[in-house]
Amino acid sequence: MEHRVLIPPVYSPISPAIHPRHELINRQNADWARNFRIGSPELREKLVGHDIGTFAARILPGGDEEVISLLADFVLWLFGVDDGHCEEGELGTDPRQLVPELSRLLRIAQNPEVAMLDDDPLAAGLRDLRRRMDQHATPGQVARWVDALREYFLSVVWEASHRSKSTVPDLNDYTLMRLYDGATSVVMPLLEVGYGYELQPHERDSTPVRAAAEMAYFVITWDNDLFSHHKESRGQQYFLNVLRVLEHHHGLKPKDALETAVAQRDRVMCLFLRMGARLTASGSPQLRQYLESLGSFIRAAQDWGISSRRYTTPEDPADLPTTFRETPTDDSTEPLDIPAVAWWWDVVPDEPAPVLAQSAQPASVGTGRGLPRRPVTDRLAAAGNRRRSCA
């Protein structure tokens, strides 16, 4: 099935940034993939050509270089699982076989010393990732990383169940599971590790901060659905994309589904800006760094999404945008009609966020290094001033 639509420039109010040693990080990422033989030889070379190291360098533009390399290798490993086992492999349509395979890998993440999967390249790569996590992260951060990996594995089994039955999920279920199957939550502990701090539970696990993180997941995954639509719609398993969901369950034409999805992500982006401005007004320096990293993650996914061979697919060129919009297509403060996420609006007041004084901007946190960046409060306030309702 092929639904050709022209993906427009998306609203992107967050400034781009990249670690100055991104080229080296990208080369090291390619070496790691080859040394651990991640995926089939064909898949491995595809992944190496996707510039995943530069993606990680954009997520943590001022972070510790070793942690950025760890993040890059982890993202490549995730694609090795997703592409090799789930989307392109036989297990991707057989949830009964996928569950025990992913459970074995999860056991490796929990206890890398267990005598299991000794000849499996993905297991060997995961053991290396866990060893490096132990070097850089606290025990609590490692535990959250493993827990997030469990959530991700659960979501890809859900994907496999739809592929096995050739079914399209409804919008609410798709939205809920997309928060996890986009492999966004598994990156969260590394946002802290990359800058050498640990966000305290009373902040990280509070309802507003959790909502802000989920808003970032939403924008990242909706953008990914837009940028990957060209590639996915040409495959045999085109069931799991927001455009497909909107067309199938809401009877929308491809152009209308595209406009609806763009409006949804724009409305959530505006909400994320308002939430970020409010949380930075009273949060700790660590929380402010965390919020800035969420913004960097969003922008990193956008810059990488419109430039990586993974989505531009030069052999069958995708007509992706090369620029971004400065204003949203939808800046309404009304909740989306999606029960799984409508509660976000309950924790963000409708009125504009306060303008923060210079003294309220975030201080340096941890040992992060890299390119100088505008503080998150400055960046979000500037973005909000473009359209008052996004402030």
Short mmCIF file of C-alpha atoms in Angstrom, two decimals:
data_model
loop_
_atom_site.label_atom_id
_atom_site.label_comp_id
_atom_site.label_asym_id
_atom_site.label_seq_id
_atom_site.Cartn_x
_atom_site.Cartn_y
_atom_site.Cartn_z
CA MET A 1 0.00 0.00 0.00
CA GLU A 2 1.32 3.45 -0.89
CA HIS A 3 -0.24 6.73 0.16
CA ARG A 4 1.82 9.55 -1.30
CA VAL A 5 1.58 12.76 0.70
CA LEU A 6 3.91 15.75 0.82
CA ILE A 7 5.25 16.15 4.36
CA PRO A 8 5.35 19.86 5.18
CA PRO A 9 7.92 21.65 7.36
CA VAL A 10 6.97 21.04 10.99
CA TYR A 11 6.84 23.59 13.80
CA SER A 12 10.22 23.58 15.54
CA PRO A 13 10.76 26.34 18.12
CA ILE A 14 13.83 24.78 19.77
CA SER A 15 17.31 25.77 18.64
CA PRO A 16 19.53 23.07 17.07
CA ALA A 17 22.82 22.01 18.65
CA ILE A 18 25.34 19.21 18.21
CA HIS A 19 28.38 17.98 20.13
CA PRO A 20 31.62 19.20 18.49
CA ARG A 21 33.02 15.65 18.26
CA HIS A 22 30.00 14.20 16.49
CA GLU A 23 32.00 12.92 13.52
CA LEU A 24 34.26 10.85 15.76
CA ILE A 25 31.26 9.59 17.73
CA ASN A 26 29.62 8.52 14.48
CA ARG A 27 32.72 6.60 13.36
CA GLN A 28 32.98 4.89 16.74
CA ASN A 29 29.32 3.92 16.48
CA ALA A 30 29.96 2.24 13.14
CA ASP A 31 32.96 0.37 14.61
CA TRP A 32 30.87 -0.80 17.55
CA ALA A 33 28.13 -2.16 15.26
CA ARG A 34 30.67 -4.10 13.22
CA ASN A 35 32.65 -5.37 16.20
CA PHE A 36 29.51 -6.79 17.82
CA ARG A 37 27.99 -7.91 14.51
CA ILE A 38 24.66 -6.23 15.23
CA GLY A 39 22.02 -7.54 12.82
CA SER A 40 22.59 -9.26 9.51
CA PRO A 41 25.47 -7.91 7.40
CA GLU A 42 22.97 -6.12 5.15
CA LEU A 43 21.04 -4.58 8.05
CA ARG A 44 24.26 -3.66 9.84
CA GLU A 45 25.58 -1.63 6.93
CA LYS A 46 22.22 0.09 6.61
CA LEU A 47 22.32 1.07 10.26
CA VAL A 48 25.90 2.27 9.99
CA GLY A 49 24.81 4.54 7.15
CA HIS A 50 22.05 6.17 9.20
CA ASP A 51 24.39 8.52 11.11
CA ILE A 52 23.09 7.41 14.49
CA GLY A 53 26.15 8.88 16.18
CA THR A 54 25.17 12.36 15.01
CA PHE A 55 21.66 11.77 16.35
CA ALA A 56 23.05 10.99 19.80
CA ALA A 57 25.38 14.00 19.55
CA ARG A 58 22.33 16.20 18.96
CA ILE A 59 20.43 14.73 21.91
CA LEU A 60 23.33 15.49 24.30
CA PRO A 61 25.10 18.40 22.57
CA GLY A 62 26.93 19.43 25.74
CA GLY A 63 27.16 16.00 27.34
CA ASP A 64 29.99 13.68 28.26
CA GLU A 65 31.51 12.19 25.11
CA GLU A 66 31.66 8.63 26.45
CA VAL A 67 28.00 8.76 27.41
CA ILE A 68 27.06 10.10 23.98
CA SER A 69 28.88 7.13 22.44
CA LEU A 70 27.00 4.85 24.82
CA LEU A 71 23.72 6.44 23.77
CA ALA A 72 24.60 6.11 20.07
CA ASP A 73 25.44 2.43 20.45
CA PHE A 74 22.27 1.81 22.44
CA VAL A 75 20.10 3.48 19.78
CA LEU A 76 21.78 1.40 17.07
CA TRP A 77 21.22 -1.72 19.20
CA LEU A 78 17.53 -0.82 19.51
CA PHE A 79 17.27 -0.56 15.74
CA GLY A 80 18.99 -3.93 15.53
CA VAL A 81 16.20 -5.36 17.66
CA ASP A 82 13.37 -3.43 16.03
CA ASP A 83 14.43 -3.85 12.41
CA GLY A 84 16.01 -7.28 12.74
CA HIS A 85 13.53 -9.00 15.05
CA CYS A 86 10.35 -6.96 14.78
CA GLU A 87 9.78 -5.05 11.55
CA GLU A 88 11.76 -7.10 9.04
CA GLY A 89 12.27 -10.42 10.84
CA GLU A 90 9.94 -13.37 11.22
CA LEU A 91 9.40 -12.65 14.92
CA GLY A 92 7.75 -9.35 14.03
CA THR A 93 4.55 -11.17 13.12
CA ASP A 94 4.74 -13.89 15.78
CA PRO A 95 4.22 -12.44 19.27
CA ARG A 96 4.29 -15.89 20.87
CA GLN A 97 7.89 -16.39 19.76
CA LEU A 98 8.87 -12.76 20.23
CA VAL A 99 7.96 -12.70 23.94
CA PRO A 100 10.49 -15.34 25.07
CA GLU A 101 13.20 -13.88 22.81
CA LEU A 102 12.79 -10.40 24.28
CA SER A 103 12.48 -11.83 27.80
CA ARG A 104 15.86 -13.48 27.40
CA LEU A 105 17.38 -10.19 26.29
CA LEU A 106 15.75 -8.42 29.22
CA ARG A 107 17.36 -10.95 31.54
CA ILE A 108 20.74 -10.06 30.04
CA ALA A 109 20.05 -6.37 30.76
CA GLN A 110 19.11 -7.21 34.34
CA ASN A 111 21.92 -9.70 34.99
CA PRO A 112 24.57 -9.58 32.25
CA GLU A 113 26.58 -12.37 33.89
CA VAL A 114 23.90 -15.04 33.34
CA ALA A 115 24.92 -17.97 31.13
CA MET A 116 22.40 -17.33 28.36
CA LEU A 117 22.61 -16.38 24.68
CA ASP A 118 26.39 -16.72 24.71
CA ASP A 119 26.61 -16.77 20.91
CA ASP A 120 23.99 -14.11 20.24
CA PRO A 121 25.42 -10.79 18.90
CA LEU A 122 22.52 -8.75 20.26
CA ALA A 123 23.07 -10.26 23.71
CA ALA A 124 26.81 -9.53 23.50
CA GLY A 125 26.09 -5.95 22.51
CA LEU A 126 23.61 -5.58 25.36
CA ARG A 127 26.14 -6.94 27.86
CA ASP A 128 28.58 -4.27 26.69
CA LEU A 129 25.94 -1.57 26.99
CA ARG A 130 25.06 -2.69 30.53
CA ARG A 131 28.75 -2.72 31.51
CA ARG A 132 29.13 0.86 30.32
CA MET A 133 25.91 1.91 32.04
CA ASP A 134 27.35 0.58 35.29
CA GLN A 135 30.46 2.71 34.72
CA HIS A 136 28.60 5.98 34.21
CA ALA A 137 25.19 5.66 35.86
CA THR A 138 23.96 5.26 39.41
CA PRO A 139 22.24 2.00 40.42
CA GLY A 140 18.92 3.86 40.35
CA GLN A 141 19.50 5.09 36.81
CA VAL A 142 20.46 1.61 35.66
CA ALA A 143 17.29 0.21 37.24
CA ARG A 144 15.13 2.79 35.45
CA TRP A 145 16.91 2.00 32.19
CA VAL A 146 16.06 -1.71 32.58
CA ASP A 147 12.47 -0.88 33.52
CA ALA A 148 12.11 1.34 30.44
CA LEU A 149 13.53 -1.45 28.29
CA ARG A 150 10.82 -3.75 29.66
CA GLU A 151 8.16 -1.19 28.66
CA TYR A 152 9.65 -0.96 25.20
CA PHE A 153 9.71 -4.74 24.77
CA LEU A 154 6.06 -4.95 25.86
CA SER A 155 5.12 -2.37 23.24
CA VAL A 156 6.89 -4.16 20.38
CA VAL A 157 5.03 -7.35 21.26
CA TRP A 158 1.83 -5.31 20.97
CA GLU A 159 3.04 -4.19 17.54
CA ALA A 160 3.69 -7.79 16.56
CA SER A 161 0.15 -8.76 17.54
CA HIS A 162 -1.25 -6.22 15.08
CA ARG A 163 1.12 -7.33 12.33
CA SER A 164 0.16 -10.96 12.90
CA LYS A 165 -3.52 -10.13 12.41
CA SER A 166 -3.05 -7.33 9.83
CA THR A 167 -5.04 -4.94 12.03
CA VAL A 168 -4.80 -1.20 12.58
CA PRO A 169 -5.14 -0.05 16.23
CA ASP A 170 -7.53 2.74 17.16
CA LEU A 171 -6.15 6.21 17.87
CA ASN A 172 -6.27 5.99 21.66
CA ASP A 173 -4.47 2.65 21.85
CA TYR A 174 -2.00 3.72 19.20
CA THR A 175 -1.20 6.93 21.09
CA LEU A 176 -0.74 5.10 24.38
CA MET A 177 1.57 2.44 22.96
CA ARG A 178 3.46 4.92 20.76
CA LEU A 179 4.72 6.57 23.94
CA TYR A 180 6.73 3.38 24.46
CA ASP A 181 7.28 1.68 21.11
CA GLY A 182 9.11 4.74 19.82
CA ALA A 183 11.95 3.81 22.22
CA THR A 184 11.87 7.31 23.67
CA SER A 185 11.44 6.44 27.35
CA VAL A 186 14.52 4.20 27.28
CA VAL A 187 16.65 7.26 26.49
CA MET A 188 15.49 9.22 29.56
CA PRO A 189 18.05 7.88 32.09
CA LEU A 190 20.85 8.77 29.67
CA LEU A 191 19.71 12.39 29.58
CA GLU A 192 20.72 12.56 33.23
CA VAL A 193 23.82 10.40 32.91
CA GLY A 194 25.12 12.50 30.03
CA TYR A 195 25.33 15.58 32.24
CA GLY A 196 26.47 13.88 35.42
CA TYR A 197 23.47 14.28 37.71
CA GLU A 198 20.52 12.26 39.02
CA LEU A 199 17.11 13.88 39.09
CA GLN A 200 15.48 13.32 42.46
CA PRO A 201 12.27 11.24 42.56
CA HIS A 202 10.13 14.06 43.97
CA GLU A 203 10.78 15.98 40.74
CA ARG A 204 11.23 13.27 38.10
CA ASP A 205 8.18 11.26 39.22
CA SER A 206 5.87 14.21 39.85
CA THR A 207 2.80 14.36 37.64
CA PRO A 208 3.80 17.59 35.81
CA VAL A 209 7.33 16.39 35.01
CA ARG A 210 6.08 12.99 33.89
CA ALA A 211 3.55 14.77 31.68
CA ALA A 212 6.29 16.95 30.16
CA ALA A 213 8.34 13.85 29.33
CA GLU A 214 5.34 12.17 27.70
CA MET A 215 4.64 15.31 25.66
CA ALA A 216 8.19 15.08 24.33
CA TYR A 217 7.64 11.40 23.49
CA PHE A 218 4.46 12.35 21.62
CA VAL A 219 6.08 15.06 19.51
CA ILE A 220 9.08 12.87 18.72
CA THR A 221 7.01 9.87 17.68
CA TRP A 222 4.42 11.85 15.70
CA ASP A 223 7.31 13.54 13.85
CA ASN A 224 8.83 10.12 13.26
CA ASP A 225 5.55 8.88 11.78
CA LEU A 226 5.57 11.83 9.38
CA PHE A 227 9.21 11.43 8.37
CA SER A 228 9.01 7.62 8.06
CA HIS A 229 5.67 7.54 6.23
CA HIS A 230 7.28 7.33 2.78
CA LYS A 231 9.35 4.30 3.79
CA GLU A 232 6.66 2.54 5.82
CA SER A 233 3.79 2.98 3.38
CA ARG A 234 5.72 1.02 0.77
CA GLY A 235 6.08 -2.00 3.01
CA GLN A 236 3.80 -5.00 3.49
CA GLN A 237 3.21 -4.28 7.19
CA TYR A 238 1.88 -0.73 7.04
CA PHE A 239 -0.45 -0.83 10.03
CA LEU A 240 1.34 1.22 12.69
CA ASN A 241 1.57 4.87 11.71
CA VAL A 242 -0.65 7.72 12.89
CA LEU A 243 -1.56 8.60 9.30
CA ARG A 244 -2.71 5.04 8.70
CA VAL A 245 -4.68 5.07 11.95
CA LEU A 246 -6.44 8.33 11.06
CA GLU A 247 -7.26 7.14 7.57
CA HIS A 248 -8.50 3.72 8.69
CA HIS A 249 -10.57 4.58 11.76
CA HIS A 250 -11.62 8.15 11.00
CA GLY A 251 -12.19 7.82 7.27
CA LEU A 252 -9.82 10.65 6.44
CA LYS A 253 -8.19 11.09 3.08
CA PRO A 254 -4.37 11.02 3.16
CA LYS A 255 -4.09 14.82 2.91
CA ASP A 256 -6.60 15.33 5.73
CA ALA A 257 -4.93 12.69 7.91
CA LEU A 258 -1.63 14.50 7.44
CA GLU A 259 -3.12 17.86 8.41
CA THR A 260 -4.75 16.30 11.48
CA ALA A 261 -1.53 14.63 12.66
CA VAL A 262 0.46 17.84 12.18
CA ALA A 263 -2.13 19.81 14.14
CA GLN A 264 -2.03 17.23 16.96
CA ARG A 265 1.74 17.41 17.32
CA ASP A 266 1.68 21.23 17.12
CA ARG A 267 -0.88 21.48 19.90
CA VAL A 268 1.20 19.19 22.09
CA MET A 269 4.36 21.14 21.28
CA CYS A 270 2.64 24.32 22.46
CA LEU A 271 1.60 22.55 25.66
CA PHE A 272 5.17 21.33 26.17
CA LEU A 273 6.44 24.92 25.89
CA ARG A 274 3.97 26.17 28.49
CA MET A 275 4.75 23.29 30.83
CA GLY A 276 8.49 23.76 30.43
CA ALA A 277 8.32 27.46 31.23
CA ARG A 278 6.32 26.79 34.39
CA LEU A 279 8.51 23.99 35.66
CA THR A 280 11.72 25.94 35.13
CA ALA A 281 10.31 28.81 37.20
CA SER A 282 10.46 26.75 40.40
CA GLY A 283 12.49 23.64 39.60
CA SER A 284 15.99 22.69 40.70
CA PRO A 285 18.99 23.21 38.40
CA GLN A 286 18.86 19.47 37.70
CA LEU A 287 15.23 19.68 36.61
CA ARG A 288 16.00 22.63 34.37
CA GLN A 289 18.78 20.65 32.71
CA TYR A 290 16.42 17.72 32.30
CA LEU A 291 13.82 19.92 30.62
CA GLU A 292 16.45 21.40 28.35
CA SER A 293 17.49 17.87 27.39
CA LEU A 294 13.89 16.99 26.56
CA GLY A 295 13.88 19.93 24.18
CA SER A 296 17.21 18.86 22.71
CA PHE A 297 15.82 15.35 22.20
CA ILE A 298 12.83 16.75 20.28
CA ARG A 299 14.99 18.91 18.05
CA ALA A 300 17.58 16.14 17.57
CA ALA A 301 14.90 13.78 16.30
CA GLN A 302 13.68 16.46 13.89
CA ASP A 303 17.11 17.32 12.48
CA TRP A 304 18.05 13.66 12.18
CA GLY A 305 14.64 12.69 10.80
CA ILE A 306 14.82 14.98 7.76
CA SER A 307 18.47 14.21 6.97
CA SER A 308 19.20 10.55 7.78
CA ARG A 309 19.28 7.98 4.98
CA ARG A 310 16.93 5.94 7.14
CA TYR A 311 14.10 8.29 6.16
CA THR A 312 15.32 10.11 3.05
CA THR A 313 15.74 6.67 1.39
CA PRO A 314 17.92 7.85 -1.55
CA GLU A 315 17.20 4.66 -3.50
CA ASP A 316 13.51 5.71 -3.53
CA PRO A 317 13.70 9.39 -2.55
CA ALA A 318 11.30 10.61 0.08
CA ASP A 319 10.07 14.15 -0.43
CA LEU A 320 10.88 15.37 3.09
CA PRO A 321 11.10 19.00 4.17
CA THR A 322 14.51 20.62 4.57
CA THR A 323 13.35 23.47 6.80
CA PHE A 324 11.03 24.02 9.77
CA ARG A 325 8.09 26.28 10.58
CA GLU A 326 8.36 29.09 13.13
CA THR A 327 4.65 29.03 14.05
CA PRO A 328 2.25 26.17 14.85
CA THR A 329 -0.67 25.18 12.66
CA ASP A 330 -2.74 24.60 15.81
CA ASP A 331 -2.09 26.52 19.04
CA SER A 332 -5.36 25.71 20.77
CA THR A 333 -5.26 25.16 24.52
CA GLU A 334 -8.06 22.57 24.31
CA PRO A 335 -7.08 18.96 25.05
CA LEU A 336 -6.76 16.49 22.21
CA ASP A 337 -9.68 14.08 22.01
CA ILE A 338 -7.44 11.18 23.00
CA PRO A 339 -8.24 9.89 26.53
CA ALA A 340 -4.77 8.40 27.10
CA VAL A 341 -3.14 11.83 26.97
CA ALA A 342 -5.97 14.35 27.52
CA TRP A 343 -5.01 14.54 31.21
CA TRP A 344 -1.85 16.47 30.26
CA TRP A 345 -3.96 19.60 29.86
CA ASP A 346 -5.27 19.23 33.41
CA VAL A 347 -1.80 19.92 34.85
CA VAL A 348 -1.03 22.97 32.65
CA PRO A 349 -3.17 26.08 33.21
CA ASP A 350 -4.60 27.74 30.10
CA GLU A 351 -3.23 31.21 30.81
CA PRO A 352 0.17 32.23 29.38
CA ALA A 353 3.23 31.20 31.35
CA PRO A 354 5.15 33.82 33.34
CA VAL A 355 8.13 35.53 31.77
CA LEU A 356 11.16 34.32 33.68
CA ALA A 357 13.82 36.67 34.95
CA GLN A 358 17.43 36.17 33.96
CA SER A 359 18.25 35.00 37.48
CA ALA A 360 15.77 32.15 37.09
CA GLN A 361 17.59 30.62 34.16
CA PRO A 362 19.25 27.24 34.73
CA ALA A 363 22.73 26.96 36.07
CA SER A 364 25.32 24.49 34.85
CA VAL A 365 24.67 20.96 36.06
CA GLY A 366 27.09 18.08 36.42
CA THR A 367 30.10 17.73 34.16
CA GLY A 368 28.50 18.28 30.76
CA ARG A 369 30.76 19.66 28.05
CA GLY A 370 30.23 20.80 24.49
CA LEU A 371 28.86 23.67 22.42
CA PRO A 372 27.42 26.67 24.28
CA ARG A 373 23.62 26.72 24.18
CA ARG A 374 20.88 29.11 25.14
CA PRO A 375 19.32 28.11 28.47
CA VAL A 376 16.05 26.25 28.13
CA THR A 377 14.01 29.07 29.70
CA ASP A 378 15.40 31.54 27.17
CA ARG A 379 14.79 29.19 24.27
CA LEU A 380 11.23 28.32 25.31
CA ALA A 381 10.29 31.92 26.07
CA ALA A 382 11.55 33.04 22.66
CA ALA A 383 9.55 30.28 21.02
CA GLY A 384 6.42 31.17 22.95
CA ASN A 385 6.58 34.82 21.96
CA ARG A 386 5.96 33.88 18.33
CA ARG A 387 2.40 32.92 19.16
CA ARG A 388 0.95 34.08 22.47
CA SER A 389 -1.08 30.93 23.11
CA CYS A 390 2.09 28.83 22.99
CA ALA A 391 3.75 30.89 25.72
#
